[in-house]
Amino acid sequence: MNLVGAPIDRVDGRRKITGTARYAAETPLPGLTYAVMVESTIPAGTIAAVDAAAATRASGVIAVLTYENAPKVEQHKVAGMTDRNLPLLQDRIVRYDRQPVAVVVADTFERATDAASLVRIRYDTSVPALSLAHGSGYHPEHSHGDEPSVYERGNVDAAFAGADVKIDRTYTTPVEHHNPMEPHATVATWDGDVLTVYDATQGVFGTRSRLAVAFGIPPANVRVVCPFVGGGFGSKGSAWAHTVLAAMAARAVKRPVKLVLARPQMFGSVGYRPATIQRVTLGAKRDGTLVSTLHEVRSQTSIFDEFVEPSAELTKMLYAVPNVRTINTVVPLNAATPTFMRAPGESSGSFALESAMDELAYAVGLDPLEVRLRNHADSDPSKQLPFSSKSLRECYSVGAERFGWSRRVPRARSMRDGGLLVGMGVASATYPTNRSAASALVRLSSDGTAHVFAGTQDLGTGAYTVFSQVAAEELGIPVSSVRFELGDTNFPMGPVSGGSQTTASVGNAVSVAARSARDRAIGLALGDPQSSLHGHDADAIDVRDGRIFLRDRPDVGDTYAAILGRHPQGEIEERGDARPGDEKTAFSMHAFGAQFAEVRVDPELGTVRVVKMVGAFASGRILNAKTARSQYLGGMVWGLSMALHEITRTDARSGRIMNANLADYLVPVNKDVPSDFEAYIVPEDDPNVNPLGVKGIGEIGIVGAAAAIANAVYHATGTRVRDLPIQPEKLV
Amino acid sequence: MPVDVGPRAGPHPVPVTLTINGMRHDLTIEPRVTLLDALREYANLPGTKKGCDQGTCGACTVLVNGRRIDSCLTLAIMHTGARITTIEGLADGDRLHPMQAAFLEHDGFQCGYCTPGQILSAVALLAEKRPLDDASIREFMSGNICRCGAYKNIVDAVAAAGKQNV
Ligand code: FES
Ligand code: FES
C-alpha cells in the first residue's frame, strides 16, 4: 500500500470543521487578563507627553504600560533571517504609523478596549520619509541569503546595445498586507522566571529565541505553543512586538495576559510586502532569443531595520541568458518593517519579468509561450549547475492543453465576447527548493499506534496530514494509527514554516525517525526467542498493517503490538535528525510551473473579470494530491488578488495608512474566483533534491499568476498595465 | 490639551441568558459585549472565529433562529430567547452534519479559521433555498472571506451537500 501520495482527507480536518481546533487566542487559562495595544497616529516624531491617568483609573484596568514605565527589554534582533528589531516601548521615538505606544491591561476585553481609547498621547512630529521613488536608498549587502545585491554575468550594457530588439520598461507593485484570517494573537503566562506563550506563529523556535533575548532568560525557560495557525503567509514568520509586549504585560500584572490584534492593527506591526519599482530591460535577437536582461529593484524598508524584497532572484536563473545584471536598492522609509509575504521576491519579480517577456513576444511577433520555450534554461545559468529536476516544458504543454491556449488569436484586442474584450495570458513560475535541519521523535506503543512529535507548524498547508502519511508508510501502519503533534518547543526542533521548506525539512526527519523506530522494533523481534521471527535476517523482513513478517513467507510474522507488549518499557522511542546534504553544491533546485489566465474586460467601465485560470506545477514528489492541489489553488487566488485587488494606501502627506480594514483593503471573495479554476500536478521524480524527493508547494502557486492576468488584460485591451493592481481607471 | 474625562466606570455587568446549541447559558456580562465575544470569551465556545470584529469577513457567522448573521455586529443581550447555533452545535454527537462532511471530503479549507463561518453560512444558504448552481453558490457565499483561497473547494462542498439535501 502506498500511503504517501494518497489524496487522503486532512487528519486535523475534523477538529477544524467541528470548531474544536484551538488557536492561540482560545487558550483558556485561569485568571486571564486582556491587553489592548495603543498605536501611534503619526509616522515620525517623538512622544511629547503621555496622559494615561484616565485609562489607569477606568474600571477593571490593571496596568497601562508606556515608554515611561515599561520594563527594560532588549529590542534589537540578534540573529537569523526572521529576527527583527522591534518597537517595545523602550523610547519616545515614533518611527512609523501604527507603532505600539502603549499597552492597556484590564480584567475584560471590553474594559481594556475602552480604556485604551482613553490614553492620550501628544506628539512632536517630524518630517517623515515616505517616497520610495525619490527617497535615497542603498545597496544592501545581500538581496537574499548569501546572494549579493548587485550581480552581473557577462556584459549587459554591451549586449543590450547590440540587441536587435529592446524592451526597457518599469513595473511597480504596491504595499500589500498578508491579512491571514486569524489575527495575530498571544497568550502569555509566567511561572517565576519561566515563560509560556501560546502564539499564532509560523515558527515556535524563532519566537522562543526572540522572547529569551528580549527578557534575558535562557531559551530553556521559554515554551512556545502553537497547535493551529489561522493562516500566516509570512506575516507570522517573525516574532513581532505584540508577542513580546504580551509577555511583558503578563510579567507586570503577574497574571496571564491575552493580546489579540484588532484587524486594523494587522496593518501595523506584523510586516507586509514592500512596494517595489522594477526596471527590466530585455535585449533579444529577431528570433526572440534573449541576449541580455537587466533587472533593477527598488524596494522599501523601515528606518530601523532592513528587509530586502528579492524580486530579481528568479531573473538570474529562469531563462538561458548570457548577460544578466540584477541590482537591489532599498529605501528606508517611515513605515513598519516589511517582511516575507507568500513567495517574497518571486511574486513581485515575476510580475515584472514575465510582463516584460510578454512585451518581447509582441515585439518579435511570436506566441508568448514560444518566446519562453526559445529561452528555456536547460541548466541553471547563474549557478552553472544542472537542475536536480526540471519539468517546465511539461508544465507549459499540460497547462496550454488544459487551458485551451490554441483558442488564442495572436493579435491584441482581437477577441470579443459580445460587448466584452477577451484576452489570454501566460507566465512562467519558479520557486527555489529550500531545506533546513529538522528533527522528529517517534514513539511506538504496545497498542500498535505511533505518536510522532515535531516542533513544526501547520498553517493550513497540510503538515499534520502529510507527516502522518510519511510516518505511517515508513512504519507500515495505517495513517489512522499515527498521532502527529506539532507546534511546541518541547518537541524536537524544526525550522520556521516559510520558504516552502517545511515538507522537505521536517518530512525527511519524520521519515528518518519512523524508519529507525521500525528497524528497532524489527531488531527486537529478531532477537526475541518468543517471536516467530527470532533468528531471521533483517533483510528478509517486510512490514505492513502493523505487522512485521518474512517477505517470502508472509504467514511468519509478529505485530508491533505483540513485540512491544513483550518489551519491558512497553514502547520504544526514536529520534530522527535530517539536514541538507551536499546536494546544493551539485544541483540547482527549483520547482517550476506555468500559469494561464483568461479575462473579460468591459471596454467602457474598465472592469476586469478573470473567467479562467489554469496552473500546471511540477514540484517533485507530491505527498498528498488533495492538500497539494489546495495549496496551488490558494496560491493562484493570491495571484489573482495581487493582479486585481490588493493595495495598501498610504496618505502621501500624513504618512498614515488609509485602508486598514477588510472593507477597504480588497481581497478576493468567492465570487471573484471563477469556477473554471484549476491546478494540475505535473508528475516529477527527483532523486537528487532530498531523500523524500519533495520540493515546496506553498508559494509557487502565486508566482507568475499576476503577470499571466496582466498579460491577458493586454491581450484583451491592447493596454499594458505596468502598475499593480489593475484597477478599472487604468483601462479607460 | 489632554482632557480629563474623569474615572470611567463602564456599564455594569448584567445577567444575560442565551440558548446556544440547545443549551442554556447564564452569563453575567456587560451590555456592550458582542454576541461573538460572549461566545468566545464568556460561554467557552471559541469555535466561532473573530476575523475582523467589523462585519467584513464573515468568520463570526452563526445562526440566530436559523438565519445567518455576523455575530460581531450584534450584542449578546439582544438575543436572549433566540435559538443560537454555532459550529459546536452542528454535528450530532460523533455524526458530522452533511455540510461538515462535505467540507472535509472536498478539502474546503486550509488553515480552518474561516471554516466555522463558511459552514454555517452554507447551512443557511441551503435553508434559504437558493439555486445551487456554481454562480449562485459563489455569490451567496461571498460574505465569507477565505484568505487561504479555498473557494473552489468550498463551492464543490456546498454543491455536494446541497445535492444530498434535495
Ligand atoms: S469577525 Fe464578524 S465579520 Fe469579521
Ligand atoms: S481556510 Fe484559511 S482562511 Fe479559509
CSV table of N, CA, C and O in Angstrom, one decimal, chain B residues 1-75:
chain,number,residue,atom,x,y,z
B,1,MET,N,-4.4,70.1,24.5
B,1,MET,CA,-4.5,69.9,26.0
B,1,MET,C,-5.3,68.5,26.2
B,1,MET,O,-6.3,68.3,25.7
B,2,PRO,N,-4.7,67.7,27.1
B,2,PRO,CA,-5.4,66.5,27.4
B,2,PRO,C,-6.7,66.8,28.2
B,2,PRO,O,-6.7,67.7,29.0
B,3,VAL,N,-7.7,66.1,27.9
B,3,VAL,CA,-9.0,66.3,28.6
B,3,VAL,C,-9.2,65.3,29.6
B,3,VAL,O,-9.1,64.1,29.3
B,4,ASP,N,-9.5,65.6,30.8
B,4,ASP,CA,-9.7,64.6,31.9
B,4,ASP,C,-11.2,64.3,31.8
B,4,ASP,O,-12.1,65.1,32.1
B,5,VAL,N,-11.5,63.1,31.4
B,5,VAL,CA,-12.9,62.6,31.3
B,5,VAL,C,-13.4,62.1,32.6
B,5,VAL,O,-14.5,61.6,32.6
B,6,GLY,N,-12.5,62.0,33.6
B,6,GLY,CA,-13.0,61.5,34.9
B,6,GLY,C,-12.9,60.0,34.8
B,6,GLY,O,-12.7,59.4,33.8
B,7,PRO,N,-13.1,59.4,36.0
B,7,PRO,CA,-13.0,57.9,36.1
B,7,PRO,C,-14.1,57.3,35.2
B,7,PRO,O,-15.2,57.7,35.2
B,8,ARG,N,-13.7,56.3,34.4
B,8,ARG,CA,-14.7,55.7,33.5
B,8,ARG,C,-15.1,54.4,34.2
B,8,ARG,O,-14.4,53.5,34.4
B,9,ALA,N,-16.4,54.4,34.7
B,9,ALA,CA,-16.9,53.2,35.4
B,9,ALA,C,-17.2,52.1,34.4
B,9,ALA,O,-17.1,50.9,34.7
B,10,GLY,N,-17.7,52.5,33.2
B,10,GLY,CA,-18.2,51.4,32.3
B,10,GLY,C,-19.5,50.9,32.7
B,10,GLY,O,-19.9,51.0,33.9
B,11,PRO,N,-20.3,50.3,31.8
B,11,PRO,CA,-21.6,49.8,32.1
B,11,PRO,C,-21.4,48.5,33.1
B,11,PRO,O,-20.4,47.8,32.9
B,12,HIS,N,-22.4,48.4,33.9
B,12,HIS,CA,-22.3,47.2,34.9
B,12,HIS,C,-22.7,45.9,34.2
B,12,HIS,O,-23.6,45.9,33.4
B,13,PRO,N,-22.0,44.9,34.6
B,13,PRO,CA,-22.4,43.5,34.1
B,13,PRO,C,-23.8,43.2,34.5
B,13,PRO,O,-24.2,43.6,35.6
B,14,VAL,N,-24.6,42.6,33.7
B,14,VAL,CA,-25.9,42.2,34.0
B,14,VAL,C,-26.1,40.7,33.6
B,14,VAL,O,-25.4,40.2,32.8
B,15,PRO,N,-27.1,40.1,34.2
B,15,PRO,CA,-27.4,38.7,33.8
B,15,PRO,C,-27.9,38.6,32.4
B,15,PRO,O,-28.9,39.4,32.0
B,16,VAL,N,-27.4,37.8,31.6
B,16,VAL,CA,-27.9,37.6,30.2
B,16,VAL,C,-28.0,36.0,30.0
B,16,VAL,O,-27.0,35.3,30.2
B,17,THR,N,-29.1,35.6,29.6
B,17,THR,CA,-29.3,34.2,29.4
B,17,THR,C,-29.4,33.9,27.9
B,17,THR,O,-30.2,34.5,27.2
B,18,LEU,N,-28.5,33.1,27.4
B,18,LEU,CA,-28.5,32.7,26.0
B,18,LEU,C,-28.8,31.2,25.8
B,18,LEU,O,-28.4,30.4,26.6
B,19,THR,N,-29.5,30.9,24.7
B,19,THR,CA,-29.7,29.5,24.4
B,19,THR,C,-28.8,29.2,23.2
B,19,THR,O,-29.1,29.6,22.0
B,20,ILE,N,-27.7,28.4,23.4
B,20,ILE,CA,-26.8,28.2,22.4
B,20,ILE,C,-26.7,26.7,22.2
B,20,ILE,O,-26.5,25.9,23.1
B,21,ASN,N,-27.0,26.3,20.9
B,21,ASN,CA,-27.0,24.8,20.6
B,21,ASN,C,-27.9,24.0,21.5
B,21,ASN,O,-27.5,22.9,21.9
B,22,GLY,N,-29.0,24.7,21.8
B,22,GLY,CA,-30.0,24.0,22.7
B,22,GLY,C,-29.6,24.0,24.2
B,22,GLY,O,-30.4,23.4,25.0
B,23,MET,N,-28.5,24.6,24.5
B,23,MET,CA,-28.1,24.6,25.9
B,23,MET,C,-28.3,26.0,26.5
B,23,MET,O,-28.0,27.0,25.8
B,24,ARG,N,-28.7,26.1,27.7
B,24,ARG,CA,-28.9,27.4,28.4
B,24,ARG,C,-27.6,27.8,29.0
B,24,ARG,O,-26.9,27.1,29.7
B,25,HIS,N,-27.2,29.1,28.7
B,25,HIS,CA,-26.0,29.6,29.2
B,25,HIS,C,-26.4,30.9,30.0
B,25,HIS,O,-26.9,31.9,29.5
B,26,ASP,N,-26.2,30.9,31.3
B,26,ASP,CA,-26.4,32.0,32.2
B,26,ASP,C,-25.1,32.8,32.3
B,26,ASP,O,-24.2,32.4,33.0
B,27,LEU,N,-25.1,33.9,31.7
B,27,LEU,CA,-23.8,34.7,31.7
B,27,LEU,C,-24.1,36.0,32.5
B,27,LEU,O,-25.2,36.5,32.6
B,28,THR,N,-23.0,36.6,33.0
B,28,THR,CA,-23.1,37.9,33.6
B,28,THR,C,-22.1,38.8,32.9
B,28,THR,O,-20.9,38.6,33.0
B,29,ILE,N,-22.6,39.6,32.0
B,29,ILE,CA,-21.8,40.3,31.1
B,29,ILE,C,-22.2,41.7,30.9
B,29,ILE,O,-23.4,42.0,31.2
B,30,GLU,N,-21.3,42.6,30.6
B,30,GLU,CA,-21.7,44.0,30.3
B,30,GLU,C,-22.6,44.0,29.1
B,30,GLU,O,-22.5,43.2,28.2
B,31,PRO,N,-23.6,44.9,29.0
B,31,PRO,CA,-24.5,45.0,27.9
B,31,PRO,C,-23.7,45.3,26.6
B,31,PRO,O,-24.2,44.9,25.5
B,32,ARG,N,-22.5,45.8,26.7
B,32,ARG,CA,-21.8,46.1,25.4
B,32,ARG,C,-21.0,44.9,24.8
B,32,ARG,O,-20.3,45.0,23.8
B,33,VAL,N,-21.1,43.8,25.5
B,33,VAL,CA,-20.4,42.6,25.0
B,33,VAL,C,-21.1,42.1,23.7
B,33,VAL,O,-22.3,41.8,23.7
B,34,THR,N,-20.4,41.9,22.6
B,34,THR,CA,-21.0,41.4,21.4
B,34,THR,C,-21.3,39.9,21.5
B,34,THR,O,-20.8,39.2,22.4
B,35,LEU,N,-22.2,39.5,20.7
B,35,LEU,CA,-22.5,38.1,20.7
B,35,LEU,C,-21.3,37.2,20.5
B,35,LEU,O,-21.1,36.2,21.1
B,36,LEU,N,-20.4,37.7,19.6
B,36,LEU,CA,-19.2,37.0,19.3
B,36,LEU,C,-18.3,36.8,20.5
B,36,LEU,O,-17.8,35.7,20.8
B,37,ASP,N,-18.1,37.9,21.2
B,37,ASP,CA,-17.3,37.8,22.4
B,37,ASP,C,-17.9,37.1,23.5
B,37,ASP,O,-17.3,36.4,24.3
B,38,ALA,N,-19.3,37.1,23.6
B,38,ALA,CA,-20.0,36.3,24.6
B,38,ALA,C,-19.7,34.9,24.3
B,38,ALA,O,-19.5,34.1,25.3
B,39,LEU,N,-19.7,34.4,23.1
B,39,LEU,CA,-19.5,33.0,22.8
B,39,LEU,C,-18.0,32.7,23.1
B,39,LEU,O,-17.8,31.7,23.8
B,40,ARG,N,-17.1,33.5,22.6
B,40,ARG,CA,-15.7,33.1,22.7
B,40,ARG,C,-15.1,33.3,24.1
B,40,ARG,O,-14.4,32.5,24.6
B,41,GLU,N,-15.5,34.4,24.7
B,41,GLU,CA,-14.8,34.8,26.0
B,41,GLU,C,-15.6,34.4,27.2
B,41,GLU,O,-15.0,34.3,28.3
B,42,TYR,N,-16.9,34.3,27.1
B,42,TYR,CA,-17.7,34.0,28.3
B,42,TYR,C,-18.4,32.7,28.3
B,42,TYR,O,-18.7,32.2,29.4
B,43,ALA,N,-18.8,32.2,27.1
B,43,ALA,CA,-19.5,30.9,27.1
B,43,ALA,C,-18.6,29.7,26.8
B,43,ALA,O,-19.1,28.6,26.6
B,44,ASN,N,-17.3,30.0,26.7
B,44,ASN,CA,-16.3,28.9,26.4
B,44,ASN,C,-16.7,28.2,25.1
B,44,ASN,O,-16.6,27.0,25.0
B,45,LEU,N,-17.1,28.9,24.1
B,45,LEU,CA,-17.4,28.4,22.7
B,45,LEU,C,-16.6,29.1,21.7
B,45,LEU,O,-17.1,29.9,20.9
B,46,PRO,N,-15.3,28.9,21.7
B,46,PRO,CA,-14.4,29.6,20.7
B,46,PRO,C,-14.4,29.1,19.3
B,46,PRO,O,-13.6,29.5,18.5
B,47,GLY,N,-15.3,28.2,19.0
B,47,GLY,CA,-15.3,27.7,17.6
B,47,GLY,C,-15.7,28.7,16.7
B,47,GLY,O,-15.3,28.8,15.5
B,48,THR,N,-16.5,29.7,17.1
B,48,THR,CA,-16.9,30.9,16.3
B,48,THR,C,-15.7,31.8,16.3
B,48,THR,O,-15.2,32.1,17.3
B,49,LYS,N,-15.3,32.2,15.1
B,49,LYS,CA,-14.0,32.9,15.0
B,49,LYS,C,-14.2,34.5,14.8
B,49,LYS,O,-15.1,34.9,14.3
B,50,LYS,N,-13.2,35.2,15.3
B,50,LYS,CA,-13.1,36.6,15.1
B,50,LYS,C,-12.0,36.9,14.1
B,50,LYS,O,-10.9,36.7,14.4
B,51,GLY,N,-12.5,37.4,13.0
B,51,GLY,CA,-11.5,37.8,11.9
B,51,GLY,C,-11.3,39.3,11.8
B,51,GLY,O,-10.2,39.7,11.4
B,52,CYS,N,-12.4,40.0,12.1
B,52,CYS,CA,-12.3,41.5,11.9
B,52,CYS,C,-13.0,42.3,12.9
B,52,CYS,O,-12.6,43.4,13.2
B,53,ASP,N,-14.0,41.7,13.5
B,53,ASP,CA,-14.8,42.5,14.5
B,53,ASP,C,-15.5,43.7,13.9
B,53,ASP,O,-15.8,44.6,14.6
B,54,GLN,N,-15.6,43.7,12.6
B,54,GLN,CA,-16.2,44.9,11.9
B,54,GLN,C,-17.2,44.5,10.9
B,54,GLN,O,-17.6,45.3,10.1
B,55,GLY,N,-17.6,43.2,10.9
B,55,GLY,CA,-18.6,42.8,9.9
B,55,GLY,C,-18.1,42.7,8.5
B,55,GLY,O,-18.9,42.8,7.5
B,56,THR,N,-16.8,42.5,8.3
B,56,THR,CA,-16.3,42.5,6.9
B,56,THR,C,-15.9,41.1,6.4
B,56,THR,O,-15.6,41.0,5.2
B,57,CYS,N,-15.8,40.1,7.3
B,57,CYS,CA,-15.1,38.9,6.9
B,57,CYS,C,-16.0,37.6,7.0
B,57,CYS,O,-15.7,36.7,6.3
B,58,GLY,N,-17.0,37.7,7.9
B,58,GLY,CA,-17.9,36.5,8.0
B,58,GLY,C,-17.4,35.4,8.8
B,58,GLY,O,-18.1,34.4,9.0
B,59,ALA,N,-16.2,35.5,9.4
B,59,ALA,CA,-15.6,34.4,10.2
B,59,ALA,C,-16.5,34.1,11.4
B,59,ALA,O,-16.5,33.0,12.0
B,60,CYS,N,-17.2,35.1,11.9
B,60,CYS,CA,-18.0,35.0,13.1
B,60,CYS,C,-19.5,34.6,12.8
B,60,CYS,O,-20.3,34.7,13.7
B,61,THR,N,-19.7,34.1,11.6
B,61,THR,CA,-21.1,33.8,11.2
B,61,THR,C,-21.7,32.7,12.2
B,61,THR,O,-21.1,31.7,12.4
B,62,VAL,N,-22.9,33.0,12.7
B,62,VAL,CA,-23.6,32.0,13.5
B,62,VAL,C,-25.1,32.0,13.0
B,62,VAL,O,-25.5,32.9,12.2
B,63,LEU,N,-25.9,31.1,13.4
B,63,LEU,CA,-27.3,31.1,13.0
B,63,LEU,C,-28.1,31.6,14.2
B,63,LEU,O,-27.8,31.1,15.4
B,64,VAL,N,-28.9,32.6,14.0
B,64,VAL,CA,-29.8,33.0,15.1
B,64,VAL,C,-31.2,32.8,14.5
B,64,VAL,O,-31.6,33.3,13.5
B,65,ASN,N,-31.9,31.9,15.2
B,65,ASN,CA,-33.2,31.4,14.7
B,65,ASN,C,-33.1,30.9,13.3
B,65,ASN,O,-34.0,31.2,12.5
B,66,GLY,N,-32.0,30.3,13.0
B,66,GLY,CA,-31.9,29.7,11.6
B,66,GLY,C,-31.3,30.6,10.6
B,66,GLY,O,-31.0,30.2,9.5
B,67,ARG,N,-31.2,31.9,10.9
B,67,ARG,CA,-30.7,32.9,10.0
B,67,ARG,C,-29.2,33.2,10.2
B,67,ARG,O,-28.8,33.3,11.4
B,68,ARG,N,-28.5,33.3,9.1
B,68,ARG,CA,-27.0,33.6,9.3
B,68,ARG,C,-26.8,35.1,9.6
B,68,ARG,O,-27.3,35.9,8.9
B,69,ILE,N,-26.0,35.3,10.6
B,69,ILE,CA,-25.6,36.7,10.9
B,69,ILE,C,-24.2,36.8,11.3
B,69,ILE,O,-23.6,35.8,11.7
B,70,ASP,N,-23.6,38.0,11.2
B,70,ASP,CA,-22.3,38.3,11.8
B,70,ASP,C,-22.4,38.5,13.3
B,70,ASP,O,-22.9,39.5,13.7
B,71,SER,N,-21.9,37.6,14.1
B,71,SER,CA,-22.1,37.8,15.5
B,71,SER,C,-21.3,38.9,16.1
B,71,SER,O,-21.5,39.3,17.2
B,72,CYS,N,-20.3,39.4,15.3
B,72,CYS,CA,-19.5,40.6,15.8
B,72,CYS,C,-20.3,41.9,15.7
B,72,CYS,O,-19.9,42.9,16.3
B,73,LEU,N,-21.4,41.9,15.0
B,73,LEU,CA,-22.1,43.1,14.7
B,73,LEU,C,-23.4,43.2,15.6
B,73,LEU,O,-24.2,44.1,15.3
B,74,THR,N,-23.5,42.4,16.6
B,74,THR,CA,-24.7,42.4,17.4
B,74,THR,C,-24.3,42.1,18.8
B,74,THR,O,-23.3,41.5,19.1
B,75,LEU,N,-25.1,42.7,19.7
B,75,LEU,CA,-24.8,42.5,21.1
B,75,LEU,C,-25.5,41.2,21.7
B,75,LEU,O,-26.6,40.9,21.3
